[in-house]
XYZ file of C-alpha atoms in Angstrom:
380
model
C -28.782 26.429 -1.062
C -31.475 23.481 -1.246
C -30.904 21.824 1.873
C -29.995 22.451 6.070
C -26.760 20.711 5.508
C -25.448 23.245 3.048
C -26.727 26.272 4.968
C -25.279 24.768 7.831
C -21.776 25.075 7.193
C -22.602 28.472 9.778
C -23.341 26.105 12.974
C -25.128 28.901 14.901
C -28.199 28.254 12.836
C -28.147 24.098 13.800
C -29.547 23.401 16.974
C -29.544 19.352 16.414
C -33.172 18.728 16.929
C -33.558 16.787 14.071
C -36.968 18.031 12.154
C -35.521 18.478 8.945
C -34.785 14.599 9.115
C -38.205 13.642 9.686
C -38.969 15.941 6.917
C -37.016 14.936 4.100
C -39.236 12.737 1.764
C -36.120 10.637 0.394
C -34.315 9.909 3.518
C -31.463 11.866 2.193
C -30.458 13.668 5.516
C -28.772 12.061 8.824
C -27.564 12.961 11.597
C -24.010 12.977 12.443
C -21.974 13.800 15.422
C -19.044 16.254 15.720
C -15.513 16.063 17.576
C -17.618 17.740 20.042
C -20.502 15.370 20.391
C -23.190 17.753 18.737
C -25.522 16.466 16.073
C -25.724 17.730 12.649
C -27.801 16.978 9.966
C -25.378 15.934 6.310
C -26.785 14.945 3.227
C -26.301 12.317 0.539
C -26.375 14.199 -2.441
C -27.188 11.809 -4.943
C -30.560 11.273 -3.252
C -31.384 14.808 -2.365
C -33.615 16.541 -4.703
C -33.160 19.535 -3.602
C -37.275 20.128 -2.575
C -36.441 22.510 0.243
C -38.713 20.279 2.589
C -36.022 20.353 5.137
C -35.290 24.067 5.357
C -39.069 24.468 5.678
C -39.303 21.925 8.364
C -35.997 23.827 10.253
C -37.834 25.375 13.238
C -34.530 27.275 14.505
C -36.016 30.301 13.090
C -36.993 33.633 14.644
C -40.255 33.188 12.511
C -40.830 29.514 13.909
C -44.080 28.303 14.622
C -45.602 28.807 18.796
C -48.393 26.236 19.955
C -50.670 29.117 20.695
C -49.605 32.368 19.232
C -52.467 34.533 20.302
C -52.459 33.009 23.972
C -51.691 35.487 26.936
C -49.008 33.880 29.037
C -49.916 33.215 32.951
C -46.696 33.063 35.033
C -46.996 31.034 38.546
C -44.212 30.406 41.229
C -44.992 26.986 42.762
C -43.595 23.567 44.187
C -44.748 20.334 44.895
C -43.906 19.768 48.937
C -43.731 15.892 48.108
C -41.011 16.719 45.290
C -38.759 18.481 47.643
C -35.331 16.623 48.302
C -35.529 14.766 45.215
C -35.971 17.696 42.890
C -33.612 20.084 42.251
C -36.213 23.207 42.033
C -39.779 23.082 43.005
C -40.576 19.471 41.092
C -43.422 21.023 39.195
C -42.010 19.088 36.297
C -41.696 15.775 37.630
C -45.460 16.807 38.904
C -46.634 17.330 35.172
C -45.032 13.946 34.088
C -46.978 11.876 36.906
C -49.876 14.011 36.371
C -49.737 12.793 32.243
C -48.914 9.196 33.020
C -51.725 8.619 36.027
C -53.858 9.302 32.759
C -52.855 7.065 30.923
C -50.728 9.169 28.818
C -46.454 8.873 27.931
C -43.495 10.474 28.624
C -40.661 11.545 26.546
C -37.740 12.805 28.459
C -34.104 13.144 29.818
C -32.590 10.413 31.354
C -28.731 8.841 31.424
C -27.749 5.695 29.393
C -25.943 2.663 30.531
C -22.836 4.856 29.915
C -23.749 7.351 31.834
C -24.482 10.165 28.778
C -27.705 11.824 28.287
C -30.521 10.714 25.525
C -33.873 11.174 25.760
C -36.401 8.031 26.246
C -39.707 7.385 26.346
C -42.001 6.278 29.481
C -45.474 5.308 30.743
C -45.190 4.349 33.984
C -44.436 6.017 37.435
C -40.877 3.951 37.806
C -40.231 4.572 34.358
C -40.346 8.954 34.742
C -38.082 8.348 37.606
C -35.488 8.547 35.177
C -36.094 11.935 34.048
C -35.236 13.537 37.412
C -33.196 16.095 37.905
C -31.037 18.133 34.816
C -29.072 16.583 32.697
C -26.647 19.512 31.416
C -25.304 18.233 28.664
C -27.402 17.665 25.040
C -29.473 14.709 25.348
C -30.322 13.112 21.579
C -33.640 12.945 20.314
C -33.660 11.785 17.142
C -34.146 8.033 18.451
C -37.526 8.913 19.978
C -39.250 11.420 17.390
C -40.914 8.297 15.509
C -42.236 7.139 18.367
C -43.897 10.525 19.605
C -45.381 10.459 16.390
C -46.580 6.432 16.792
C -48.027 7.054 20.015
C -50.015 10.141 18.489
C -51.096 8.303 15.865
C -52.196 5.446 17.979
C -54.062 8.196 20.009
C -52.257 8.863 23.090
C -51.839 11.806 25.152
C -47.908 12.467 24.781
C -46.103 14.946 27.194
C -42.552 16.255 25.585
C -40.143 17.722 27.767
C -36.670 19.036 26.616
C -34.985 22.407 25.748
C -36.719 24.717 23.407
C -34.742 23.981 20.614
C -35.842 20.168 21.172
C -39.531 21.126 21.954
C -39.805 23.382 18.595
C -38.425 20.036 16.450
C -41.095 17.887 17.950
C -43.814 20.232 16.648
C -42.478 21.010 13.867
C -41.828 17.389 13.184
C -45.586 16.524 13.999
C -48.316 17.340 11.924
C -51.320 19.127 12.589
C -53.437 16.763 12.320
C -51.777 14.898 15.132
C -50.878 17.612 17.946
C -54.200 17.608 19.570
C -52.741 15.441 21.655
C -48.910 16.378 22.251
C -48.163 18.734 25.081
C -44.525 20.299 24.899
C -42.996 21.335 27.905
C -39.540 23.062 27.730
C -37.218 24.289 30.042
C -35.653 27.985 30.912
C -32.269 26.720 29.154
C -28.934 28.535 29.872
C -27.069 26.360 26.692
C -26.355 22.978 26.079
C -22.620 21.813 26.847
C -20.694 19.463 24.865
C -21.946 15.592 25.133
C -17.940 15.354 24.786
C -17.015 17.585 27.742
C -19.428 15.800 30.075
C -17.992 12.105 28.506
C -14.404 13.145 28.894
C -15.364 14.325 32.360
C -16.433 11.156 33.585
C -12.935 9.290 31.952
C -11.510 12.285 33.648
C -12.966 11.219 37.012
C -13.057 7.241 36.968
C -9.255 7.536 35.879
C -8.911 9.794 39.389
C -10.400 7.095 41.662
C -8.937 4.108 39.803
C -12.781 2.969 39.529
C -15.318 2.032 37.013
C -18.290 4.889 36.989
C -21.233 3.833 38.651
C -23.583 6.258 38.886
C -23.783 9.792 37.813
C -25.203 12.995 39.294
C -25.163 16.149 37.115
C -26.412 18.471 40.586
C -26.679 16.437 43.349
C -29.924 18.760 45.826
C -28.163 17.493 48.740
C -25.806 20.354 48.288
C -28.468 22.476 48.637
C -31.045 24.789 45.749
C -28.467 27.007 45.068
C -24.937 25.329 44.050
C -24.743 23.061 41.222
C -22.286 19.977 42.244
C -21.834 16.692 40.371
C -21.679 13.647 42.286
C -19.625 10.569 40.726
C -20.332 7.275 42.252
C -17.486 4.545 41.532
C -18.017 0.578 41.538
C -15.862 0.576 44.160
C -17.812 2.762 46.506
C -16.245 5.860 46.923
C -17.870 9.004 45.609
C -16.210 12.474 43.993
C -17.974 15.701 44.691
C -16.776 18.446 42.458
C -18.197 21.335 39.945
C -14.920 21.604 37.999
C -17.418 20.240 35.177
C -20.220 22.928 35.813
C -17.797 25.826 36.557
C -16.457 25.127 32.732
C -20.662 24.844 31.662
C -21.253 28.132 33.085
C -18.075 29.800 31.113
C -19.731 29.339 28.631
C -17.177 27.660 26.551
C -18.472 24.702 26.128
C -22.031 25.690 24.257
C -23.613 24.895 21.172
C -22.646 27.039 18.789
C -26.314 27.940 18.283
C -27.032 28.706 21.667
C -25.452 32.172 20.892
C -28.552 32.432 18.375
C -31.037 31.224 20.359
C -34.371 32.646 19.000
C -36.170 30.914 22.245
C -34.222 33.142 25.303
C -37.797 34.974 25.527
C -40.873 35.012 26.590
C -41.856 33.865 22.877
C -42.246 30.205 23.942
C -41.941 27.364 21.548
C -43.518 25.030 24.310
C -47.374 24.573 26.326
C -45.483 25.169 29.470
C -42.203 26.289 30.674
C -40.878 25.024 33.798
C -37.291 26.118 35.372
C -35.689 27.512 38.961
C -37.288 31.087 40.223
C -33.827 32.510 40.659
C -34.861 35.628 42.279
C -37.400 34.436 44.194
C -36.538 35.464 47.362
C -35.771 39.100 46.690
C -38.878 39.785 44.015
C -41.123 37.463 46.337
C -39.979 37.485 50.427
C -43.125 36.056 51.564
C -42.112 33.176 49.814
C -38.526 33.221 50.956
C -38.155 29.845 53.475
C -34.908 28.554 51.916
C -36.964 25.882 50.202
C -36.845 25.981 46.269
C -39.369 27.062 43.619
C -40.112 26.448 40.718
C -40.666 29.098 37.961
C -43.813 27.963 35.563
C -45.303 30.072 32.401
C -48.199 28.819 31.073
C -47.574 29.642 27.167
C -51.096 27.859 25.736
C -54.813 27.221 26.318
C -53.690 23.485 26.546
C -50.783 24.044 29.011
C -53.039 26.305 30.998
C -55.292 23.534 31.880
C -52.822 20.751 31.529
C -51.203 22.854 34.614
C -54.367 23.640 36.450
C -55.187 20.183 36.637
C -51.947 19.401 38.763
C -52.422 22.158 40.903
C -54.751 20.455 43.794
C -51.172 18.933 45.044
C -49.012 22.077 44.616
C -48.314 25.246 46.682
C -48.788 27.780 43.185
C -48.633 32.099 43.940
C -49.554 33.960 40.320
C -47.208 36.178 39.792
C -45.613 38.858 37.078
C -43.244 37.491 35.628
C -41.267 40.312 34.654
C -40.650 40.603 38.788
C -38.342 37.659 38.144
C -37.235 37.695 34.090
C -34.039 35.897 34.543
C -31.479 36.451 31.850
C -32.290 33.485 29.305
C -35.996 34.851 29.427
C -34.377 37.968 27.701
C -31.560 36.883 25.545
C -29.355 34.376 24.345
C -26.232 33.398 26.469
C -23.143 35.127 25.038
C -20.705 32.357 24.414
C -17.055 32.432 25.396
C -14.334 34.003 22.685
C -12.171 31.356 23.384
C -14.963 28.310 22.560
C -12.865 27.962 19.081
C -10.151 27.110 20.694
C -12.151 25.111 23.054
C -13.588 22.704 20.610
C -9.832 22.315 19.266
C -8.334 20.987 22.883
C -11.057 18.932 24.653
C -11.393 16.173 21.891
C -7.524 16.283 21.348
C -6.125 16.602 24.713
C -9.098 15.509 27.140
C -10.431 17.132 30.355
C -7.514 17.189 32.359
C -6.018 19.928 29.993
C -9.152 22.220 29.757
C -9.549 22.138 33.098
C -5.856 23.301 33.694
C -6.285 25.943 30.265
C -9.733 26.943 30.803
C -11.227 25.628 34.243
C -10.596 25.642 38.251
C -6.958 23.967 37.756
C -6.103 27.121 35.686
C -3.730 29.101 37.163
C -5.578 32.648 36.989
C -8.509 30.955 38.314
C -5.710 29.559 41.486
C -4.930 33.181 41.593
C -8.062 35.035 41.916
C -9.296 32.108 44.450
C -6.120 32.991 46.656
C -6.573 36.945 46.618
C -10.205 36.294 47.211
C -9.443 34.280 49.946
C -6.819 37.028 51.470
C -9.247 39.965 51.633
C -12.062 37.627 53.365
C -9.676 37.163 56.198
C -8.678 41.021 55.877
């Protein structure tokens, strides 16, 4: 085995971030997408040399390389009041991106394409992070922005990375020493990436069911409230579906990267400055802060994201807390995909997402079923 694309034949140890790319020293390695939508690297052999660069460079490793090993992690419940409405937590995120722009510095984050699927981009301006609000659950691609992270280092600039920790490890593992004085990494408490597929075939799914181009797209629209995660689908000709037949299939866990199973990140071992996500929990661990208003959950994993974070508090409502009061599940271990994902991966790119939904989803008839009996005994 001399290169990722060989060992990679076992996709639980590919999480798509695209390092070993950036790594090869005879552009021998690409990345390609699968029936699925994930990206993995292959090689052309006749210009690989076999130098082993790229399984060095792999940092989807229980071994990988942390910003700042020897740092002991702060953990901090807080929320930006201005955020709130347009945020789907606390917006201590969206907080950290102004914060690194008003400084002159640039953005690299999730936002949707002119088709509607995610990819991450790159931004210096106020109107231009706008784009990265709220989740986009579905695998955004990176490997269109990691030579310009490295271009704006170069050239000096303070660069603020936000992503899953899969995509946060690539970026400094892609980025030499020399040149991360300057990058801050900022991932989020990640659950699994679904399917770019499943979330494309969704929205065919959906503008084929209004009889309407898609015009805008919602992953989980806050109006429903902190704790329910509904996508909204706006259609050119005005109407709008509400539905989380899409998320109810992302939290199955059918859907998933294979190497989400694997994840060496679902701890507290954090690839990233500063992790940001939802304080699920909050309101039990913490009832002082209970209002009904979200919060976001923020670890400070560095020196550098310590600061970074302390500089941004002066317009946040921030409570230190122990963490381990409110250690959600992918702080602890990797998501357990579904048995059935195999199969999974076979039907959605063969018979779209009407079918899964009616195999696997909230059409399915044992999902009918349970929804019925449920719905019996409340009235009991």
């Amino acid at each position: 085995m001399v290169n990722v694309a060989e060992r990679n034949t076992d996709r639980s140890r590919c999480c798509g971030c695209s390092a070993c790319v950036r790594a090869c020293p005879c552009g021998a390695l690409s990345m390609k997408a699968d029936p699925m939508g994930f990206l993995y690297p292959v090689v052309d052999s006749e210009s690989c040399i076999g130098c082993g660069a790229c399984l060095e460079a792999c940092p989807f490793k229980e071994e990988a390389a942390v910003p700042d090993a020897g740092y002991m992690q702060d953990a901090y419940v807080a929320r930006d009041p201005s955020a709130l409405g347009k945020s789907q937590s606390g917006g201590v995120a969206f907080s950290l991106m102004k914060k690194m722009v008003l400084e002159g510095g640039v953005v690299y984050g999730a936002a949707l394409s002119g088709s509607f699927m995610p990819v991450h981009m790159r931004a210096a301006t106020m109107d231009g992070i706008e784009r990265f609000r709220l989740s986009k659950y579905a695998q955004s691609r990176t490997d269109g922005v990691l030579p310009q992270v490295i271009e704006d280092l170069a050239a000096g600039r303070r660069v603020l990375f936000t992503g899953t920790p899969c995509q946060t490890a690539g970026v400094f593992s892609a980025v030499a020493p020399a040149l991360r004085k300057n990058l801050f990494l900022m991932d989020i408490i990640c659950h699994g990436v679904p399917a770019p597929e499943l979330w494309r075939a969704y929205l065919e799914h959906c503008s084929a069911k209004a009889g309407s181009p898609v015009r805008s797209a919602m992953f989980r629209n806050p109006s429903f409230g902190w704790h329910k995660t509904v996508q909204s689908i706006g259609f050119e000709d005005g109407t709008t579906l509400d539905s989380d037949e899409y998320s109810f299939l992302f939290y199955k866990d059918i859907a998933l990267r294979p190497s989400c199973g694997s994840c060496p990140f679902a701890s507290l071992r954090r690839p990233s400055d500063i992790t940001a996500g939802d304080c699920w929990g909050v309101e039990e661990a913490f009832p002082e802060l209970a209002d009904g208003k979200p919060w976001s959950l923020v670890l400070c994993n560095s020196e550098k994201g310590a600061e970074f974070f302390a500089g941004a508090c002066p317009g946040l409502q921030v409570t230190k807390i122990d963490v381990q009061r409110v250690l959600q599940h992918n702080l602890r271990s990797a998501t357990v995909l579904d048995p059935r994902w195999t199969s999974f991966e076979k039907d959605l790119p063969s018979r779209g997402f009407a079918f899964v939904n009616r195999k696997y989803g909230k059409a399915s008839p044992g999902y009918r079923i349970r929804s019925f009996i449920a719905k019996v005994k409340r009235h009991l």
